[in-house]
N, CA, C and O atoms as CSV, one atom per row, in Angstrom:
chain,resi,resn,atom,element,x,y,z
A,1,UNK,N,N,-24.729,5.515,-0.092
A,1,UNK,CA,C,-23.446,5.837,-0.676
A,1,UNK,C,C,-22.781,6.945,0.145
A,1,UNK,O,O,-23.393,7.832,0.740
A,2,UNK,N,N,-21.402,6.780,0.102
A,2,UNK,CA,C,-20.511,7.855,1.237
A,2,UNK,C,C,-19.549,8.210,0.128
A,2,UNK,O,O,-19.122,7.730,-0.922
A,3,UNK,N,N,-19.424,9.239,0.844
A,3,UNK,CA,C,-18.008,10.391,0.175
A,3,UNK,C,C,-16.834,9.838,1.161
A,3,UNK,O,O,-17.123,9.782,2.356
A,4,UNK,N,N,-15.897,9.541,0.869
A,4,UNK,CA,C,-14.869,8.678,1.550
A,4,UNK,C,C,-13.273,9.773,0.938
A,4,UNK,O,O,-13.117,10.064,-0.248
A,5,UNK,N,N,-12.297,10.200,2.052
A,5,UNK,CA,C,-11.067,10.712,1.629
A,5,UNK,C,C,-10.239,9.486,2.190
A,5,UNK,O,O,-10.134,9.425,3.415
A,6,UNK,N,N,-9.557,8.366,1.317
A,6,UNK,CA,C,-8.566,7.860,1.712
A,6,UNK,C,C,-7.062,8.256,1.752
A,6,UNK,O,O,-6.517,8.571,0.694
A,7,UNK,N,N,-6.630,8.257,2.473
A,7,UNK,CA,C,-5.057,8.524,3.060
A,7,UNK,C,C,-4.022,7.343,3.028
A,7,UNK,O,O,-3.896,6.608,4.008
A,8,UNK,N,N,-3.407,7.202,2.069
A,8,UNK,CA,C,-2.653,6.119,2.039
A,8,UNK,C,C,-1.506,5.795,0.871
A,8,UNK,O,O,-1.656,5.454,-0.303
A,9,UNK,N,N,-0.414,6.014,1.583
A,9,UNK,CA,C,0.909,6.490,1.157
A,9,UNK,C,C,1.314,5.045,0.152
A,9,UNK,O,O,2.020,5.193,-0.846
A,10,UNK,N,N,0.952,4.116,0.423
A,10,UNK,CA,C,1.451,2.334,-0.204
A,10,UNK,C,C,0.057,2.039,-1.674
A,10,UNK,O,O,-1.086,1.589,-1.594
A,11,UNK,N,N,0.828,2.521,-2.824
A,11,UNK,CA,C,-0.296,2.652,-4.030
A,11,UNK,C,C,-0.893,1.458,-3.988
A,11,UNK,O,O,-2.089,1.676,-4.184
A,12,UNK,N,N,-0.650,-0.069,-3.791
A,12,UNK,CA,C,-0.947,-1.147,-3.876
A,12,UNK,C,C,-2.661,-0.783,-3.084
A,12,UNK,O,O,-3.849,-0.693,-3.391
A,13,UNK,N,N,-1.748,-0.677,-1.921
A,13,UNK,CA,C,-2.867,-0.742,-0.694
A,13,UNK,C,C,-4.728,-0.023,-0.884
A,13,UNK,O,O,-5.908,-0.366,-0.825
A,14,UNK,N,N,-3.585,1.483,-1.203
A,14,UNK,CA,C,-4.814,2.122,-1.547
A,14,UNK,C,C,-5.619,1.858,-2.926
A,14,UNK,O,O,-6.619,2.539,-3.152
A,15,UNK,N,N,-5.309,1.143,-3.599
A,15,UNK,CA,C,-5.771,0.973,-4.614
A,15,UNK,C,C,-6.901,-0.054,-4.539
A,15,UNK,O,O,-8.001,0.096,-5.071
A,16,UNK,N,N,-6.544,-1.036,-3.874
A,16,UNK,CA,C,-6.927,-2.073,-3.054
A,16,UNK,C,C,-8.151,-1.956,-2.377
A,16,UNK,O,O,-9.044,-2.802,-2.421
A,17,UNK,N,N,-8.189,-0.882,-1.738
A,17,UNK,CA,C,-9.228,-0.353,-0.527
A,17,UNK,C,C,-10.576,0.599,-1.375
A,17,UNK,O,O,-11.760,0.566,-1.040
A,18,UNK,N,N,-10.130,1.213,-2.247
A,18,UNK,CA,C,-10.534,2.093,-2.947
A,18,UNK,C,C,-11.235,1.537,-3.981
A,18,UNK,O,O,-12.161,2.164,-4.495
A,19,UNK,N,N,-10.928,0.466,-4.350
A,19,UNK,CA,C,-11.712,-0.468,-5.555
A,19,UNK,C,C,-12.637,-0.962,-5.277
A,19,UNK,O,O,-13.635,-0.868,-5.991
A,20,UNK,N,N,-12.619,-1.864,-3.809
A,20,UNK,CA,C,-13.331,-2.827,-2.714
A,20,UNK,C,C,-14.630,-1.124,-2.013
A,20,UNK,O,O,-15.770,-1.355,-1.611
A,21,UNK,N,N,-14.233,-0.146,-2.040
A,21,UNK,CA,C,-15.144,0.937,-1.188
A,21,UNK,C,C,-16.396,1.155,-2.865
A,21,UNK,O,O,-17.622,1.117,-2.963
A,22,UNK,N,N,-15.680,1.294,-3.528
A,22,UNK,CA,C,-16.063,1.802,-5.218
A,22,UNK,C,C,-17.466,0.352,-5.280
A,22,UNK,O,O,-18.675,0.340,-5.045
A,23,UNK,N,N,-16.791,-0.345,-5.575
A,23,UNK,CA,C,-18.162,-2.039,-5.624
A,23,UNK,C,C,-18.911,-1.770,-4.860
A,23,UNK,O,O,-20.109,-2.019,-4.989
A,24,UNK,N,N,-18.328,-1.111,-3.724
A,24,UNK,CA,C,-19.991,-1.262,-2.637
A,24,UNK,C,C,-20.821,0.298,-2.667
A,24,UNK,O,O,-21.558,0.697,-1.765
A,25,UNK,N,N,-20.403,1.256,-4.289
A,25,UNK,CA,C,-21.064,1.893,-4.738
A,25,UNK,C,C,-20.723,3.752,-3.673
A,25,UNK,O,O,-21.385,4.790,-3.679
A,26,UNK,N,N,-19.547,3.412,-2.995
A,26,UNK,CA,C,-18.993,4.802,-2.189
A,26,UNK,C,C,-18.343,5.483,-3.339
A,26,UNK,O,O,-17.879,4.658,-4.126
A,27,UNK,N,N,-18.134,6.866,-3.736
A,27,UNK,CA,C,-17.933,7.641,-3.733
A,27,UNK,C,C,-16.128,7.916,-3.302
A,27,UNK,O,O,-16.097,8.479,-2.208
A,28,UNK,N,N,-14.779,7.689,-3.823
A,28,UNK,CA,C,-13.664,7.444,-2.957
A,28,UNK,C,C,-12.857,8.441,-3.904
A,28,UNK,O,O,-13.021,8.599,-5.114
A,29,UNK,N,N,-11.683,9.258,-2.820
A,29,UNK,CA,C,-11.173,10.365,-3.522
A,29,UNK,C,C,-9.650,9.981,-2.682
A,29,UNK,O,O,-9.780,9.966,-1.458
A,30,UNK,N,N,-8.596,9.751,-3.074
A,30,UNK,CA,C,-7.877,9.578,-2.603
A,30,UNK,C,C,-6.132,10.653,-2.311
A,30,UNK,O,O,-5.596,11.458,-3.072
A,31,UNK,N,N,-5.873,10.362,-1.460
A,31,UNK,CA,C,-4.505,11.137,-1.203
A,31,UNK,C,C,-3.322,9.831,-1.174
A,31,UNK,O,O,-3.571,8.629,-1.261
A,32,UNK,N,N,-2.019,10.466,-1.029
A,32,UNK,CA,C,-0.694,9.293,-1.330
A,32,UNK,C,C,0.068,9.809,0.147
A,32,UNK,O,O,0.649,8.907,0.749
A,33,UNK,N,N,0.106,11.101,0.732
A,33,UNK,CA,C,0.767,11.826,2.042
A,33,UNK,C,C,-0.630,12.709,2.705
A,33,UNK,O,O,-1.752,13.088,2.368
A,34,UNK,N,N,0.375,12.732,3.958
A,34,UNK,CA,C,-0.609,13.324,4.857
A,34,UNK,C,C,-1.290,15.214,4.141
A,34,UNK,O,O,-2.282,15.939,4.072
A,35,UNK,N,N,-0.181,15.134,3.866
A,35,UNK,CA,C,-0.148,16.809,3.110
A,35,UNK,C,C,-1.278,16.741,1.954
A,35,UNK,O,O,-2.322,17.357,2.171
A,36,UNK,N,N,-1.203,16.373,1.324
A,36,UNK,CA,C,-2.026,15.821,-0.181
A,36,UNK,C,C,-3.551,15.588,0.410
A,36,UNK,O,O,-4.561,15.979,-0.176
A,37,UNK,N,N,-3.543,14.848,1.738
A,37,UNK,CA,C,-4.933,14.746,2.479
A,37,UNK,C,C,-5.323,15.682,2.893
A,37,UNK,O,O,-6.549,15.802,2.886
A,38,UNK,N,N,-4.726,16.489,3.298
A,38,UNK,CA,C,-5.069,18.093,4.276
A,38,UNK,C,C,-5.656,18.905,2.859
A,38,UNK,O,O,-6.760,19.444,2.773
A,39,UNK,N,N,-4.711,18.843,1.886
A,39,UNK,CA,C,-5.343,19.194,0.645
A,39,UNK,C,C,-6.683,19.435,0.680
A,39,UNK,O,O,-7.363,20.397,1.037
A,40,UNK,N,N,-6.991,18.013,0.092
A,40,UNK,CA,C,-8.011,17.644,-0.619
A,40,UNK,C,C,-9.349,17.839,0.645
A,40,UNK,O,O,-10.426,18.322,0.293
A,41,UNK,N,N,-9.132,17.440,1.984
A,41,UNK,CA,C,-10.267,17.375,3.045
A,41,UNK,C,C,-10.635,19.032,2.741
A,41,UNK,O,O,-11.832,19.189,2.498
A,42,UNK,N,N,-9.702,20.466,2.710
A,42,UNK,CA,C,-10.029,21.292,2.750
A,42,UNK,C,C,-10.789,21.932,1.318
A,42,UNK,O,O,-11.474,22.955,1.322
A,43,UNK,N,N,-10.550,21.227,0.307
A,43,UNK,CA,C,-11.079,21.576,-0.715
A,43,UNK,C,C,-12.457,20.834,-0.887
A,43,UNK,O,O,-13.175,20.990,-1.874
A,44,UNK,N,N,-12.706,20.135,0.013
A,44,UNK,CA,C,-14.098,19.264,-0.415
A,44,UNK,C,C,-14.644,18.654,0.489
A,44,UNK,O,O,-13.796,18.070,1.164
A,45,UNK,N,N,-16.116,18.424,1.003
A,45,UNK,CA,C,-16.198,17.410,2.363
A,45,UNK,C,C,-16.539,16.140,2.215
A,45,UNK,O,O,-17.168,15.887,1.187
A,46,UNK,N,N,-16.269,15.109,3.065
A,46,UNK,CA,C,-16.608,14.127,3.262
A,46,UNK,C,C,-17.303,13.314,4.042
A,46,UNK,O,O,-17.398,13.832,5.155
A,47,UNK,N,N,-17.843,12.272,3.988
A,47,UNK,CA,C,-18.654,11.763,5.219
A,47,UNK,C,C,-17.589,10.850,5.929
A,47,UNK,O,O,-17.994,10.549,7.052
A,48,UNK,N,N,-16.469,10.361,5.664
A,48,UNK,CA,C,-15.572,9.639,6.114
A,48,UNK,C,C,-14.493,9.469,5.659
A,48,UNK,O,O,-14.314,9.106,4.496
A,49,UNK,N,N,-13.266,9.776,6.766
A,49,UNK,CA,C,-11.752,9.976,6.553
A,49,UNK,C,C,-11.386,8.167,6.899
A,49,UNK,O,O,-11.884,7.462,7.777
A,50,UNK,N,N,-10.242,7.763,5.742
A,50,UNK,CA,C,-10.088,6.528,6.161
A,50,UNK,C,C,-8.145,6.791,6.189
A,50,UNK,O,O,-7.614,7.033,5.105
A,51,UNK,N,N,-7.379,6.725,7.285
A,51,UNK,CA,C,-6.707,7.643,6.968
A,51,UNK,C,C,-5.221,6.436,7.689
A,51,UNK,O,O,-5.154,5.943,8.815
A,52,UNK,N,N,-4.435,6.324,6.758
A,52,UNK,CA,C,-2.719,5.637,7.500
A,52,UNK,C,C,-2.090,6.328,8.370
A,52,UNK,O,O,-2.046,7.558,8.350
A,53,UNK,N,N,-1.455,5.487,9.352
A,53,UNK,CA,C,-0.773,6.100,10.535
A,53,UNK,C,C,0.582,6.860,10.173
A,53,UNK,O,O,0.949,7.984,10.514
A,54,UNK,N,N,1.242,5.860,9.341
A,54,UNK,CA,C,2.299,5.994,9.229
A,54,UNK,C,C,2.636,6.661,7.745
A,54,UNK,O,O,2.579,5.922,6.761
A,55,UNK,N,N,2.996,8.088,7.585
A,55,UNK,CA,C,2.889,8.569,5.923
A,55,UNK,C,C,4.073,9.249,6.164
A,55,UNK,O,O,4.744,9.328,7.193
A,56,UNK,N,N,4.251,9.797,4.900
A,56,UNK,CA,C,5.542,10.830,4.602
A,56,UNK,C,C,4.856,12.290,4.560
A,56,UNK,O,O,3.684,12.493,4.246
A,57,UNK,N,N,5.837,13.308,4.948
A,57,UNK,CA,C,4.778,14.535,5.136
A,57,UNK,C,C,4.252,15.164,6.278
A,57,UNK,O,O,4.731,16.217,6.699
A,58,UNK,N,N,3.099,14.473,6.922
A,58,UNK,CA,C,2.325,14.315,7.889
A,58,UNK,C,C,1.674,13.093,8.252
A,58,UNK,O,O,0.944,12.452,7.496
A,59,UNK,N,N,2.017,12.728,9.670
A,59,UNK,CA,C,1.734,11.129,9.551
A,59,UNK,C,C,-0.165,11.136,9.915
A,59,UNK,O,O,-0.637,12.130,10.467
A,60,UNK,N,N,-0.696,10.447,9.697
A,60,UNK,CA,C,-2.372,10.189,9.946
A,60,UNK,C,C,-2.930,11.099,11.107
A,60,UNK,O,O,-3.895,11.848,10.946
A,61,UNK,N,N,-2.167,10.954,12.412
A,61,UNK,CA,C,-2.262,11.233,13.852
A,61,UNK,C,C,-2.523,12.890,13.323
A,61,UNK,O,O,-3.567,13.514,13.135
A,62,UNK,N,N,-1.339,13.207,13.207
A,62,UNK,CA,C,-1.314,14.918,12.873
A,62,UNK,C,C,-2.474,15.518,11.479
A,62,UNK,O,O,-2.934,16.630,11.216
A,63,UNK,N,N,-2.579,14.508,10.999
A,63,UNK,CA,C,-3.646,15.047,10.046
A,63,UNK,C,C,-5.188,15.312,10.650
A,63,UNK,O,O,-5.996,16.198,10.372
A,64,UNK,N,N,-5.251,14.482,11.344
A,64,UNK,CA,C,-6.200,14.200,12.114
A,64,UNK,C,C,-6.439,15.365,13.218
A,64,UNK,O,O,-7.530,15.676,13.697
A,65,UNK,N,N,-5.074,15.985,13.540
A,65,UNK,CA,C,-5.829,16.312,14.898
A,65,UNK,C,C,-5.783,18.008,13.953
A,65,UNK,O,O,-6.573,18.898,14.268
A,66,UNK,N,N,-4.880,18.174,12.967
A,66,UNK,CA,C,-5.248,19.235,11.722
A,66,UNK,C,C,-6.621,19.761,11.539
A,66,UNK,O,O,-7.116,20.877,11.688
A,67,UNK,N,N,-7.095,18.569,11.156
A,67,UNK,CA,C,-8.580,18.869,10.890
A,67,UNK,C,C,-9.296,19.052,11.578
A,67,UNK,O,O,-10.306,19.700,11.304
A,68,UNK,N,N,-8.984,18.406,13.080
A,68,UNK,CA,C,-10.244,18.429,14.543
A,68,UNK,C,C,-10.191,20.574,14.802
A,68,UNK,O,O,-11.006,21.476,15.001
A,69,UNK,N,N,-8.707,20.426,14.624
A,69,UNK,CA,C,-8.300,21.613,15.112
A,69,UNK,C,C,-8.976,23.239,14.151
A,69,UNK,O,O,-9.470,24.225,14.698
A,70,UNK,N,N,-8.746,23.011,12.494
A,70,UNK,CA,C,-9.472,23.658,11.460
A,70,UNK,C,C,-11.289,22.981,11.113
A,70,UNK,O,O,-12.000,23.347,10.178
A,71,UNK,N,N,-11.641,21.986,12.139
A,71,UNK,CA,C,-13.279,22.161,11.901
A,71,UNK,C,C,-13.545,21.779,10.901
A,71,UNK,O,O,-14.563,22.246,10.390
A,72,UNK,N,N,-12.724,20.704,10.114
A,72,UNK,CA,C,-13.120,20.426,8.606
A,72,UNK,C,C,-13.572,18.885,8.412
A,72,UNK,O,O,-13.918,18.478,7.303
């Protein structure tokens, strides 16, 4: 079982992904913007970022290099 932060601005989608991660017994905490992800990664760790390119806020890319950059 994994600790999973999904990133994903389209509720359908993530809902979608998050249900399908949940059945196979992961652990899934989700964000809706890049901002909301930076959030939550800093308040808690994970074993895997599953994260959209394209968001409102901060797009995936910049979240990403956020976190490479803060070590989180």
């Amino acid at each position: 079982m994994a600790k999973i932060l999904l990133v994903e601005d389209e509720v359908n989608i993530a809902s979608f992904i998050k249900r399908g991660l949940m059945e196979l017994g992961h652990e899934v905490s989700v964000a809706y913007d890049g901002e909301e992800g930076w959030n939550i990664a800093r308040s808690d760790s994970f074993d895997f970022l599953i994260l959209d390119i394209i968001m409102p806020k901060m797009n995936g890319l910049e979240l990403l290099e956020k976190l490479q950059k803060n070590r989180i």
